[in-house]
XYZ file of C-alpha atoms in Angstrom:
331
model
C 0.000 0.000 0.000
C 1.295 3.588 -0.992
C 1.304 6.286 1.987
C -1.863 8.131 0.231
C -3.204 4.533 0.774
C -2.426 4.537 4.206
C -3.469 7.583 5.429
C -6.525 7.512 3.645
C -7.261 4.274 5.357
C -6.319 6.118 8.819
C -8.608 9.073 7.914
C -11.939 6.562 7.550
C -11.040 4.654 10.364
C -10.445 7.723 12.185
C -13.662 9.494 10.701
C -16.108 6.333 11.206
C -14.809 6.745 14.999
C -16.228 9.751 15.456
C -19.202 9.186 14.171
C -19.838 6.340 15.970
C -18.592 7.874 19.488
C -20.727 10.661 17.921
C -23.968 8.928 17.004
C -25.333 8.243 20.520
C -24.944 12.303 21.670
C -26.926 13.294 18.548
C -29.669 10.680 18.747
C -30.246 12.086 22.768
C -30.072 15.749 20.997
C -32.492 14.952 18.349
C -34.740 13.070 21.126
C -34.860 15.744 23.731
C -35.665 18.282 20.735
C -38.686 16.504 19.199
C -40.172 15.467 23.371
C -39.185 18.721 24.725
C -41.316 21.875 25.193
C -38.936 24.595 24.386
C -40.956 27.790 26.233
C -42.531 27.451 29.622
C -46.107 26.861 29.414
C -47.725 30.380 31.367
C -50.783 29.812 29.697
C -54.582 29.693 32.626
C -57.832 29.550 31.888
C -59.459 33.177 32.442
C -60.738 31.305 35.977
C -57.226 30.763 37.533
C -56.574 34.397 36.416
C -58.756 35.538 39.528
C -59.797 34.903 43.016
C -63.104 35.414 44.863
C -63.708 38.812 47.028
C -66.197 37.800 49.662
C -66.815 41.730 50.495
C -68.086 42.350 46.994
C -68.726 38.782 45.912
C -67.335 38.853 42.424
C -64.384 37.369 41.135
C -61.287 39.819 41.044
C -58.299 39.599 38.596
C -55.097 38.598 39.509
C -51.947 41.578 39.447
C -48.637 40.507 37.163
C -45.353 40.267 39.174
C -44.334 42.641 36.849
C -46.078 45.207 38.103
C -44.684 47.448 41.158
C -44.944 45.982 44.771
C -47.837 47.022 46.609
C -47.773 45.079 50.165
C -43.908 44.098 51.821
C -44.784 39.943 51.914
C -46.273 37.345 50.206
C -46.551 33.959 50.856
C -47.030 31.188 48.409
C -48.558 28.136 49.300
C -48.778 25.230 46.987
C -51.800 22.755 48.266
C -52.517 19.600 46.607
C -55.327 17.604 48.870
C -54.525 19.320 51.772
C -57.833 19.585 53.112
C -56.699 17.598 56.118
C -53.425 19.862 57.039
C -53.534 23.183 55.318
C -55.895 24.419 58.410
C -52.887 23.945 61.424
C -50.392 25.198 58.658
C -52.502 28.378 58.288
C -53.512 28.696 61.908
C -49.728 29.093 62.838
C -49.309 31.321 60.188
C -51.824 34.042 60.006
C -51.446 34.266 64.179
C -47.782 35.020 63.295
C -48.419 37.267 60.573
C -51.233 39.468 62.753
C -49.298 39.326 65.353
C -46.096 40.846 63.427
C -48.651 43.460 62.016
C -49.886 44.588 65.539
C -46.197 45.498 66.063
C -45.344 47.240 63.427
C -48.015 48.474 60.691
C -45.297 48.773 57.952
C -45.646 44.944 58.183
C -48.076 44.245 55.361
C -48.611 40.755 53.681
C -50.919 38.107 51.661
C -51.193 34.861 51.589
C -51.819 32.915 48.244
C -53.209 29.530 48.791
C -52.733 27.918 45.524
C -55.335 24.790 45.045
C -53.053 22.384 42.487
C -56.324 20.795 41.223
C -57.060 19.267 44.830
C -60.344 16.634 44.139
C -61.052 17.172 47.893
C -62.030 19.893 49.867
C -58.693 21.816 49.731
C -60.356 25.098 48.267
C -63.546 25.184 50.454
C -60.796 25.371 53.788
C -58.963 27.929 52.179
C -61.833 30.055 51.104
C -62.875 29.764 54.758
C -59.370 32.106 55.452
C -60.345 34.644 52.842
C -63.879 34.957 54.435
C -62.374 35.251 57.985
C -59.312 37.769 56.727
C -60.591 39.139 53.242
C -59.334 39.093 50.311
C -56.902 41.711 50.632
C -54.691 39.002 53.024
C -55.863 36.052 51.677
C -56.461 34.729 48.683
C -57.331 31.117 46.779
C -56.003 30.801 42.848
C -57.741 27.631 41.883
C -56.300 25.167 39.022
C -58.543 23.834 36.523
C -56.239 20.594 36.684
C -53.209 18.752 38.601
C -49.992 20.957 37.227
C -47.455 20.329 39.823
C -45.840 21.872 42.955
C -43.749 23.884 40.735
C -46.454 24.937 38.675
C -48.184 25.835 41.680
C -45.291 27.904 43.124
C -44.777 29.468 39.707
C -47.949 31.079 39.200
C -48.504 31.917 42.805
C -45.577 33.994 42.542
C -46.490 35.466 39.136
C -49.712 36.841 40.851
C -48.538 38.264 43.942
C -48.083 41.357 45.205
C -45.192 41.593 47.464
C -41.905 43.252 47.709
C -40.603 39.926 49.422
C -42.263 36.769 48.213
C -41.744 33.358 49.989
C -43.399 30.055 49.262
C -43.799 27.434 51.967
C -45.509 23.872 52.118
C -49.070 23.807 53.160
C -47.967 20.745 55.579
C -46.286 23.526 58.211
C -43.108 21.573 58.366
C -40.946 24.699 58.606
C -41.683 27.351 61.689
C -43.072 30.086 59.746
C -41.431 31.686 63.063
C -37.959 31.206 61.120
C -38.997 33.590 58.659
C -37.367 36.539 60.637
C -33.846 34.803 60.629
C -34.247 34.080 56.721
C -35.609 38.033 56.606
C -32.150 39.370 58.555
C -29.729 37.240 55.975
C -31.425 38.730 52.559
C -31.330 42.510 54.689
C -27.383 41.375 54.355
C -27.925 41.107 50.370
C -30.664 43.385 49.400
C -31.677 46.967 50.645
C -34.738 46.625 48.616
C -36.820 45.017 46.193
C -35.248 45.780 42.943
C -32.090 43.641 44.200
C -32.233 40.107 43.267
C -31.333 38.034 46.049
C -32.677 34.376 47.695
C -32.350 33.573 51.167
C -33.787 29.526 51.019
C -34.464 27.348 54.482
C -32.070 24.818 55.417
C -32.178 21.340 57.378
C -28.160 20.782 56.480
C -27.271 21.661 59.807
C -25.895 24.797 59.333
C -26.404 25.759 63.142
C -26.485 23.960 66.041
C -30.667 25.094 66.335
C -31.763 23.712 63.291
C -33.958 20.720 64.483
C -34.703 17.921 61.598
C -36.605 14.825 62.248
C -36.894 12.751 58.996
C -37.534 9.152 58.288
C -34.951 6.613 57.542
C -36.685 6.609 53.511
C -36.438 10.064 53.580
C -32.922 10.479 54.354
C -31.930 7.978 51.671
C -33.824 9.653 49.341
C -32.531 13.250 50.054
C -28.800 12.385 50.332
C -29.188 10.128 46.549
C -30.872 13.229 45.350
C -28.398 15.932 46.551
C -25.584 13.845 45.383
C -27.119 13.770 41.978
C -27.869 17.774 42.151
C -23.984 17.653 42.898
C -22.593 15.508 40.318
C -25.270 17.139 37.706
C -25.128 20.769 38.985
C -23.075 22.335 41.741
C -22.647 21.497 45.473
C -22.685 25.178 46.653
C -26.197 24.712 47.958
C -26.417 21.613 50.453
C -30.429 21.526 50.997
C -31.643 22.520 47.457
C -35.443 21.102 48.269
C -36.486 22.215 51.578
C -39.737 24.009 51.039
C -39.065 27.639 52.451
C -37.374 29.991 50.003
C -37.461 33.921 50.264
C -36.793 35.825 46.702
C -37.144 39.821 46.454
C -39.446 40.612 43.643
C -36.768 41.476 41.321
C -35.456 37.951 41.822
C -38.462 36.451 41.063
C -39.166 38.459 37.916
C -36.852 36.450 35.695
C -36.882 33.306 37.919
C -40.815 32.257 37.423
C -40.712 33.138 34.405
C -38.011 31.274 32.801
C -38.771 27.884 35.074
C -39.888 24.826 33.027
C -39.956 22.058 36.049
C -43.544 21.646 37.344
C -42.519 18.664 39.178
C -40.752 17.670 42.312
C -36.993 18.890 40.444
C -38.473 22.401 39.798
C -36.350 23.802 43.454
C -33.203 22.803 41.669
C -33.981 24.472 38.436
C -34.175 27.401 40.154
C -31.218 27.582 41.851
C -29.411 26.591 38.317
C -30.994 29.781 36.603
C -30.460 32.099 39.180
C -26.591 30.764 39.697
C -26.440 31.310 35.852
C -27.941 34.703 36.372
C -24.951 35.754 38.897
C -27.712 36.104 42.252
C -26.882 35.862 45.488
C -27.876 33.047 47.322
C -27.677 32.447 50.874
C -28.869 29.049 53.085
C -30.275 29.609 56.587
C -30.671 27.096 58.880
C -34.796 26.413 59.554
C -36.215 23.941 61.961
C -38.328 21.412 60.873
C -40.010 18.472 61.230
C -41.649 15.739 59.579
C -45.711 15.814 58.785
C -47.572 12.912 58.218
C -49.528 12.512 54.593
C -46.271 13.221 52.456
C -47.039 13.242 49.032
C -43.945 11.626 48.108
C -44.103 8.183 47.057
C -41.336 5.955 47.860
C -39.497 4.441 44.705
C -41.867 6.384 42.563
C -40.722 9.734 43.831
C -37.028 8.847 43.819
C -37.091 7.425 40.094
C -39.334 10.535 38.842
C -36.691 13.230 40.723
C -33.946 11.402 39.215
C -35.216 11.408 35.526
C -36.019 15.465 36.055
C -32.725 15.979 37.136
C -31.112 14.353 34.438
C -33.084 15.706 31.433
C -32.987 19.346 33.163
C -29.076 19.134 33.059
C -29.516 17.735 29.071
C -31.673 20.552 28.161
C -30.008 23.144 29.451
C -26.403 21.881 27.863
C -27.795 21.271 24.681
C -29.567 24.738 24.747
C -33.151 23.677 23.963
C -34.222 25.125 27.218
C -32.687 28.748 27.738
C -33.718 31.739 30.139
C -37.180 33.530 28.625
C -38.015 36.690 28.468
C -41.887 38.077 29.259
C -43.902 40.711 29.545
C -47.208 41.510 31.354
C -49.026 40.460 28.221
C -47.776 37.419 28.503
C -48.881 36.600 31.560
């Protein structure tokens, strides 16, 4: 054989190579592109665009987080048939929240009780809040169908009016009491609203007070999942999914709008788009505890959090999902 011979030999073996090494990577591209959803879907019915007003007994539209702030808190609750614990949760919470007001009338809030398509009687106890504390403190947005805790979250936030918005799990697991110490480490980050900043609840241990009580499953389940979130994203943030996180509202802004999880992964989305977007992030230690009537289900919730992580991770690095932009209309 000549050298032209030779190296032309080399060059196909070298070329089928790659191609073959090369095959698999575009076959996963070409799947996630045709299965994947490349915009977040912010599309609601004209009904979970408003929430009842008991005082004038009409139906009242929604405002767009895009608008100005026009109370200092709200609060975000994602309820999926909760009819059984949302009323301690809220109990606890609204005593702490008058209570805070009493003291200093600068304090203002709402609370958003967001009914993920509940078929029990999730939206009948809530409504029983906005007919005790009106409408102006508390109000029910109402899913037509099952979307997801993330969902939930998402459009809770992209209806509310606060400076400060926080969403926390109807089950009461974290002291809403801890939202002062997660309040004095985003004052350390953010003089006001227009700074994007997150302050999230943590059960890591990160002081000697934070009190976690957790099943053996659930402990498995949370260290497999945070070392996938490690291996797959970053390890800066040791409790990615505890459900207590604090955003000002120019956090939130590009946050909720660019999220595509609706599932149980959507927490760690999150924290990937705002760590793209250059936003300080700070953990604070929460207690918490363990409620009975978790939604999680054992292997099922494990195998389903470990898919979302993985495709999340595939869609961002192959650029079919990217960070949105969106106005009021939009909404």
């Amino acid at each position: 054989l000549s050298i032209l011979e030779v190296k032309m030999a080399d060059w196909i073996v070298s070329s089928l190579f790659v191609i073959g090494a090369s095959l698999p990577i575009f076959i996963c591209y070409l799947f996630l592109l045709i299965t994947t959803k490349r915009i977040p879907n912010l599309k609601r019915s004209e009904g979970e665009k408003t929430f009842f007003d008991p005082v004038s007994k009409s139906y009242q539209r929604f405002p767009s987080l895009q608008d100005d702030p026009s109370i200092y808190l709200s609060l975000i609750v994602p309820a999926y048939k909760e009819e059984n614990r949302l009323s301690v949760m809220m109990d606890e919470t609204m005593a702490y929240f008058e209570e805070r007001q009493m003291k200093d009338k600068r304090f203002t809030y709402e609370v958003i009780i967001v009914d993920d398509g509940s078929p029990d009687a999730t939206s009948q106890v809530a409504l029983k809040y906005v007919e005790k504390y009106s409408s102006n403190k508390v109000r029910l947005l109402k899913f037509d169908q099952n979307r997801g805790k993330g969902g939930a979250v998402r459009f809770g936030m992209l209806s509310a009016r606060g400076e400060r918005l926080l969403f926390a799990d109807a089950d009461g697991a974290t002291d809403i009491k801890d939202l002062d110490k997660v309040e004095k480490e985003m004052d350390k980050m953010a003089t006001d609203w227009t700074v994007p900043a997150i302050a999230i609840g943590s059960r890591a241990h990160l002081q000697e007070e934070a009190v976690v009580q957790r099943s053996v499953f659930r402990n498995v389940l949370m260290h497999v999942f945070h070392f996938g979130v490690y291996v797959l994203f970053t390890g800066d943030i040791k409790d990615t999914q505890c459900g207590f996180k604090l955003f000002t509202r120019a956090a939130a802004r590009p946050l909720f709008k660019s999220l595509h999880v609706e599932r149980w992964a959507f927490d760690v989305e999150l924290i990937y788009i705002a760590q793209c977007l250059k936003m300080p992030i700070v953990e604070v230690a929460v207690n918490w505890k363990e409620i009975d009537g978790s939604k999680i289900v054992p292997l099922w919730s494990g195998l389903q959090m470990g898919k979302d992580l993985l495709l999340v991770r595939l869609r961002y690095m192959f650029r079919i999902w990217t960070m949105s932009s969106m106005t009021k209309k939009d909404e």
